[in-house]
Amino acid sequence: ARQFGVHRRTIQRWIARPDTADRTGGPRTHGRRVVTDVYRDAVIAARQAHPRHGPKRIPQDLRPRFPTANTATVWRILHAAGLTQRPPKKRQRRPIPVGRHRVHLEIQELPAICGSRGREDKISLIQLRTRMKYSEIHPTATSRRIAGVLRRAIGRLPPFHLVGTDNAMVVTMANLPHPERRTAFERTVADLGVRHWRIKPRSPWQNGIIERSNRTESVEGFHQQEFSCSDHRRYGHGLWEMYYNDHRPHQGLDGAIPLAIFRRFYPIHAAAMGALT
């Protein structure tokens, strides 16, 4: 090694070889999967058909045809084709308190149906462990109506002991001049034995799971069809929510379906709810 100016380990490797043929020192690639043209075309076609689907959603759609589809390969294909780019670095935030038995509640304002006036409010709850969702559409979202939706959600969602909300006046009066007063919703929460957790003011990301779910609902549900009246919208929303809970893969669940997670972690409750068995 001193004579040729190399390391002793290099000499040891040459001594251990059965011949003097040179070999590459690069990483071994035996068994490495090669991206075929068919798979590449399928990824690009899926992206063009659904521009909002990213490297996490596209593999879920392609797995029936390509069982080895994964996020990293899809991202490389999209990046090479100029169809995506690295997302900007986001500042780190405190994690959303998910827990096992918690729900988030949100009120979403829906625009008036073409030809009518006013607006409607959609009151939604989502169970954070399973992502099972329950919603109702009402002309207005009063505190009593929100309390009624919470009562009906108990029999349609997995068990929960905490409900998280924002600081809207119909939900709580904690930030008003009379914080000791309680709304109908807060009284109902106390009667049901459920804890009420409010997000920090000006921190909507703490309620981000249901906010993102409402966006998905708008893009894939409300924006994809035209409604003739309020009853038509309620009926179409009910069908879409059944698809969301029973058939649609969820990125937050690593591609699993909310109903499958419900049956896995709450088998007794799932069996008791005849509509979900």
Short mmCIF file of C-alpha atoms in Angstrom, two decimals:
data_model
loop_
_atom_site.label_atom_id
_atom_site.label_comp_id
_atom_site.label_asym_id
_atom_site.label_seq_id
_atom_site.Cartn_x
_atom_site.Cartn_y
_atom_site.Cartn_z
CA ALA A 1 0.00 0.00 0.00
CA ARG A 2 2.89 2.36 0.78
CA GLN A 3 4.54 1.54 -2.55
CA PHE A 4 1.47 2.33 -4.68
CA GLY A 5 0.06 5.10 -2.47
CA VAL A 6 -3.25 3.42 -1.62
CA HIS A 7 -5.00 2.38 1.56
CA ARG A 8 -4.36 -0.99 3.17
CA ARG A 9 -8.00 -1.97 2.80
CA THR A 10 -7.67 -1.63 -0.96
CA ILE A 11 -4.81 -4.12 -0.94
CA GLN A 12 -6.84 -6.46 1.30
CA ARG A 13 -9.77 -6.41 -1.13
CA TRP A 14 -7.45 -7.26 -4.06
CA ILE A 15 -5.87 -10.12 -2.14
CA ALA A 16 -9.31 -11.55 -1.31
CA ARG A 17 -10.40 -11.56 -4.97
CA PRO A 18 -10.00 -14.79 -6.93
CA ASP A 19 -8.73 -12.95 -10.03
CA THR A 20 -7.32 -9.60 -11.10
CA ALA A 21 -10.38 -8.45 -13.08
CA ASP A 22 -11.50 -4.94 -12.19
CA ARG A 23 -14.92 -4.45 -10.62
CA THR A 24 -17.08 -1.40 -10.14
CA GLY A 25 -17.12 0.20 -6.71
CA GLY A 26 -20.59 1.71 -7.12
CA PRO A 27 -23.73 0.60 -5.31
CA ARG A 28 -25.24 -2.69 -6.31
CA THR A 29 -28.40 -2.40 -8.38
CA HIS A 30 -29.45 -6.05 -8.47
CA GLY A 31 -33.23 -6.30 -8.08
CA ARG A 32 -33.79 -2.59 -8.60
CA ARG A 33 -37.17 -1.81 -10.13
CA VAL A 34 -37.11 -0.11 -13.49
CA VAL A 35 -39.82 2.43 -14.29
CA THR A 36 -41.52 1.19 -17.44
CA ASP A 37 -42.95 3.43 -20.12
CA VAL A 38 -46.43 2.09 -19.41
CA TYR A 39 -46.20 3.06 -15.74
CA ARG A 40 -44.75 6.49 -16.58
CA ASP A 41 -47.54 7.19 -19.08
CA ALA A 42 -50.15 6.07 -16.54
CA VAL A 43 -48.79 8.47 -13.89
CA ILE A 44 -48.73 11.40 -16.31
CA ALA A 45 -52.23 10.59 -17.57
CA ALA A 46 -53.57 10.42 -14.00
CA ARG A 47 -52.04 13.81 -13.24
CA GLN A 48 -53.48 15.41 -16.37
CA ALA A 49 -56.93 13.93 -15.72
CA HIS A 50 -56.91 15.16 -12.10
CA PRO A 51 -54.56 18.17 -11.75
CA ARG A 52 -55.25 18.42 -8.01
CA HIS A 53 -54.06 14.86 -7.31
CA GLY A 54 -50.47 14.79 -6.10
CA PRO A 55 -47.78 12.16 -5.45
CA LYS A 56 -49.76 10.75 -2.52
CA ARG A 57 -53.15 10.39 -4.20
CA ILE A 58 -51.96 9.13 -7.62
CA PRO A 59 -50.34 5.91 -6.24
CA GLN A 60 -53.59 5.09 -4.47
CA ASP A 61 -55.49 5.35 -7.77
CA LEU A 62 -52.89 3.30 -9.68
CA ARG A 63 -52.39 0.42 -7.23
CA PRO A 64 -55.12 -1.77 -8.78
CA ARG A 65 -53.07 -1.77 -12.01
CA PHE A 66 -49.58 -1.27 -10.54
CA PRO A 67 -49.31 -2.85 -7.06
CA THR A 68 -45.80 -1.40 -6.51
CA ALA A 69 -46.83 2.22 -7.10
CA ASN A 70 -45.35 4.48 -4.43
CA THR A 71 -45.06 8.16 -3.64
CA ALA A 72 -41.33 8.58 -4.33
CA THR A 73 -41.46 7.11 -7.84
CA VAL A 74 -44.55 9.08 -8.77
CA TRP A 75 -42.92 12.30 -7.59
CA ARG A 76 -39.80 11.63 -9.68
CA ILE A 77 -41.92 10.99 -12.77
CA LEU A 78 -43.98 14.14 -12.26
CA HIS A 79 -40.92 16.22 -11.51
CA ALA A 80 -39.12 14.99 -14.64
CA ALA A 81 -42.21 15.81 -16.71
CA GLY A 82 -42.44 19.30 -15.23
CA LEU A 83 -45.82 18.62 -13.65
CA THR A 84 -44.89 19.29 -10.04
CA GLN A 85 -42.25 20.90 -7.91
CA ARG A 86 -40.95 20.67 -4.38
CA PRO A 87 -43.28 22.43 -1.97
CA PRO A 88 -41.83 25.41 -0.10
CA LYS A 89 -40.60 24.77 3.40
CA LYS A 90 -43.24 25.52 5.96
CA ARG A 91 -42.58 26.74 9.43
CA GLN A 92 -43.03 24.08 12.04
CA ARG A 93 -46.20 24.25 14.06
CA ARG A 94 -47.46 22.39 17.04
CA PRO A 95 -49.16 19.13 16.04
CA ILE A 96 -52.95 19.02 15.95
CA PRO A 97 -54.25 17.12 19.00
CA VAL A 98 -55.62 14.01 17.30
CA GLY A 99 -56.05 11.50 20.09
CA ARG A 100 -58.21 8.40 19.86
CA HIS A 101 -61.70 9.64 20.73
CA ARG A 102 -61.94 13.23 19.48
CA VAL A 103 -64.04 15.04 16.89
CA HIS A 104 -63.74 18.44 15.27
CA LEU A 105 -66.80 20.53 14.50
CA GLU A 106 -66.95 23.20 11.81
CA ILE A 107 -69.62 25.38 10.18
CA GLN A 108 -69.18 25.89 6.44
CA GLU A 109 -71.11 28.59 4.62
CA LEU A 110 -72.63 27.38 1.34
CA PRO A 111 -73.56 29.83 -1.44
CA ALA A 112 -77.12 30.20 -2.59
CA ILE A 113 -78.30 27.85 -5.32
CA CYS A 114 -78.67 29.47 -8.73
CA GLY A 115 -82.04 31.24 -8.88
CA SER A 116 -82.49 31.53 -5.10
CA ARG A 117 -81.43 33.98 -2.41
CA GLY A 118 -79.58 33.79 0.86
CA ARG A 119 -77.19 31.07 1.93
CA GLU A 120 -77.12 27.82 3.87
CA ASP A 121 -74.80 26.46 6.53
CA LYS A 122 -73.31 22.97 6.62
CA ILE A 123 -72.56 21.72 10.13
CA SER A 124 -69.95 18.95 10.05
CA LEU A 125 -68.16 16.72 12.55
CA ILE A 126 -65.20 14.46 11.77
CA GLN A 127 -63.77 11.79 14.04
CA LEU A 128 -60.00 12.25 14.00
CA ARG A 129 -58.91 8.64 14.47
CA THR A 130 -61.01 7.18 11.65
CA ARG A 131 -61.83 10.33 9.58
CA MET A 132 -65.49 9.27 9.61
CA LYS A 133 -67.65 12.32 8.91
CA TYR A 134 -71.23 13.39 9.61
CA SER A 135 -72.82 16.58 8.26
CA GLU A 136 -76.16 18.32 7.99
CA ILE A 137 -77.21 21.32 5.88
CA HIS A 138 -79.53 23.90 7.49
CA PRO A 139 -80.82 27.34 6.48
CA THR A 140 -78.90 28.88 9.39
CA ALA A 141 -76.51 27.54 12.00
CA THR A 142 -77.97 28.48 15.37
CA SER A 143 -76.57 27.21 18.62
CA ARG A 144 -79.58 24.89 19.13
CA ARG A 145 -79.20 23.40 15.67
CA ILE A 146 -75.51 22.78 16.20
CA ALA A 147 -76.35 21.07 19.48
CA GLY A 148 -78.91 18.90 17.69
CA VAL A 149 -76.35 17.87 15.08
CA LEU A 150 -73.95 16.91 17.86
CA ARG A 151 -76.60 14.71 19.50
CA ARG A 152 -77.39 12.93 16.23
CA ALA A 153 -73.70 12.49 15.41
CA ILE A 154 -73.18 10.36 18.52
CA GLY A 155 -75.11 7.50 16.92
CA ARG A 156 -73.42 7.85 13.53
CA LEU A 157 -69.74 8.30 14.39
CA PRO A 158 -67.21 6.25 16.37
CA PRO A 159 -67.13 7.03 20.09
CA PHE A 160 -65.61 10.32 21.21
CA HIS A 161 -65.17 12.15 24.50
CA LEU A 162 -63.94 15.55 23.25
CA VAL A 163 -65.30 17.94 20.62
CA GLY A 164 -63.07 20.68 19.24
CA THR A 165 -64.48 23.91 17.79
CA ASP A 166 -63.45 27.42 16.89
CA ASN A 167 -64.49 30.47 18.92
CA ALA A 168 -67.64 31.42 16.98
CA MET A 169 -70.34 33.14 19.01
CA VAL A 170 -72.92 30.42 18.26
CA VAL A 171 -70.56 27.90 19.89
CA THR A 172 -69.11 29.75 22.87
CA MET A 173 -69.32 33.12 24.60
CA ALA A 174 -65.93 32.83 26.28
CA ASN A 175 -64.50 35.80 24.34
CA LEU A 176 -67.52 38.09 24.79
CA PRO A 177 -68.24 40.57 27.60
CA HIS A 178 -70.18 37.88 29.50
CA PRO A 179 -67.98 34.78 29.39
CA GLU A 180 -69.93 33.14 32.20
CA ARG A 181 -72.95 32.66 29.95
CA ARG A 182 -73.26 29.36 28.15
CA THR A 183 -74.73 28.73 24.74
CA ALA A 184 -77.20 25.94 23.95
CA PHE A 185 -74.32 24.04 22.39
CA GLU A 186 -72.20 24.26 25.55
CA ARG A 187 -75.11 23.12 27.70
CA THR A 188 -75.66 20.14 25.41
CA VAL A 189 -71.96 19.25 25.57
CA ALA A 190 -72.16 19.26 29.38
CA ASP A 191 -75.34 17.14 29.35
CA LEU A 192 -73.69 14.54 27.10
CA GLY A 193 -70.61 14.31 29.33
CA VAL A 194 -68.30 15.42 26.51
CA ARG A 195 -65.41 17.83 26.92
CA HIS A 196 -65.34 21.03 24.86
CA TRP A 197 -61.97 22.14 23.49
CA ARG A 198 -61.57 25.46 21.66
CA ILE A 199 -58.76 26.33 19.29
CA LYS A 200 -56.49 29.23 20.08
CA PRO A 201 -57.73 32.53 18.58
CA ARG A 202 -56.28 33.26 15.13
CA SER A 203 -55.00 29.67 14.85
CA PRO A 204 -57.30 27.97 12.30
CA TRP A 205 -54.63 25.33 11.60
CA GLN A 206 -55.56 23.69 14.93
CA ASN A 207 -58.89 22.81 13.31
CA GLY A 208 -57.15 21.95 10.05
CA ILE A 209 -58.32 18.36 9.60
CA ILE A 210 -61.97 19.25 9.15
CA GLU A 211 -61.06 22.41 7.21
CA ARG A 212 -59.17 20.25 4.70
CA SER A 213 -62.05 17.78 4.62
CA ASN A 214 -64.50 20.58 3.78
CA ARG A 215 -62.26 21.70 0.93
CA THR A 216 -62.20 18.18 -0.48
CA GLU A 217 -65.97 18.06 -0.14
CA SER A 218 -66.36 21.30 -2.08
CA VAL A 219 -63.95 20.37 -4.88
CA GLU A 220 -65.06 16.76 -5.40
CA GLY A 221 -68.70 17.09 -4.35
CA PHE A 222 -70.42 20.47 -4.56
CA HIS A 223 -68.40 21.80 -7.52
CA GLN A 224 -68.93 18.70 -9.65
CA GLN A 225 -72.71 18.90 -10.00
CA GLU A 226 -75.51 21.43 -10.34
CA PHE A 227 -78.42 21.53 -7.92
CA SER A 228 -81.96 22.61 -8.63
CA CYS A 229 -83.01 23.28 -5.03
CA SER A 230 -81.88 22.91 -1.43
CA ASP A 231 -83.35 19.44 -1.09
CA HIS A 232 -81.45 18.34 -4.18
CA ARG A 233 -78.21 19.62 -2.66
CA ARG A 234 -78.88 17.83 0.62
CA TYR A 235 -79.56 14.58 -1.23
CA GLY A 236 -76.41 14.88 -3.37
CA HIS A 237 -74.31 15.77 -0.34
CA GLY A 238 -75.63 12.74 1.54
CA LEU A 239 -74.60 10.43 -1.30
CA TRP A 240 -71.16 12.00 -1.51
CA GLU A 241 -70.63 11.66 2.25
CA MET A 242 -71.50 7.96 2.04
CA TYR A 243 -68.82 7.62 -0.65
CA TYR A 244 -66.37 9.61 1.50
CA ASN A 245 -66.86 7.34 4.50
CA ASP A 246 -67.28 3.97 2.79
CA HIS A 247 -65.20 3.97 -0.42
CA ARG A 248 -62.83 6.92 -0.81
CA PRO A 249 -59.16 6.34 0.17
CA HIS A 250 -57.86 8.94 2.62
CA GLN A 251 -54.34 10.35 2.46
CA GLY A 252 -54.33 10.99 6.19
CA LEU A 253 -54.88 7.25 6.70
CA ASP A 254 -52.11 6.15 4.28
CA GLY A 255 -54.61 5.30 1.59
CA ALA A 256 -57.03 3.41 3.84
CA ILE A 257 -60.81 3.93 3.83
CA PRO A 258 -62.41 5.50 6.94
CA LEU A 259 -64.92 2.66 7.23
CA ALA A 260 -62.09 0.08 7.25
CA ILE A 261 -60.31 1.97 10.05
CA PHE A 262 -63.59 2.18 11.96
CA ARG A 263 -64.07 -1.59 11.76
CA ARG A 264 -60.45 -2.25 12.73
CA PHE A 265 -60.30 -0.10 15.87
CA TYR A 266 -63.96 -0.12 16.95
CA PRO A 267 -65.31 -3.57 15.93
CA ILE A 268 -68.02 -3.63 18.61
CA HIS A 269 -69.39 -0.20 17.71
CA ALA A 270 -69.17 -0.95 13.99
CA ALA A 271 -71.13 -4.16 14.45
CA ALA A 272 -73.76 -2.36 16.53
CA MET A 273 -74.34 0.19 13.74
CA GLY A 274 -76.23 -1.95 11.24
CA ALA A 275 -75.85 0.57 8.42
CA LEU A 276 -72.06 0.16 8.49
CA THR A 277 -71.78 -3.62 8.57
#
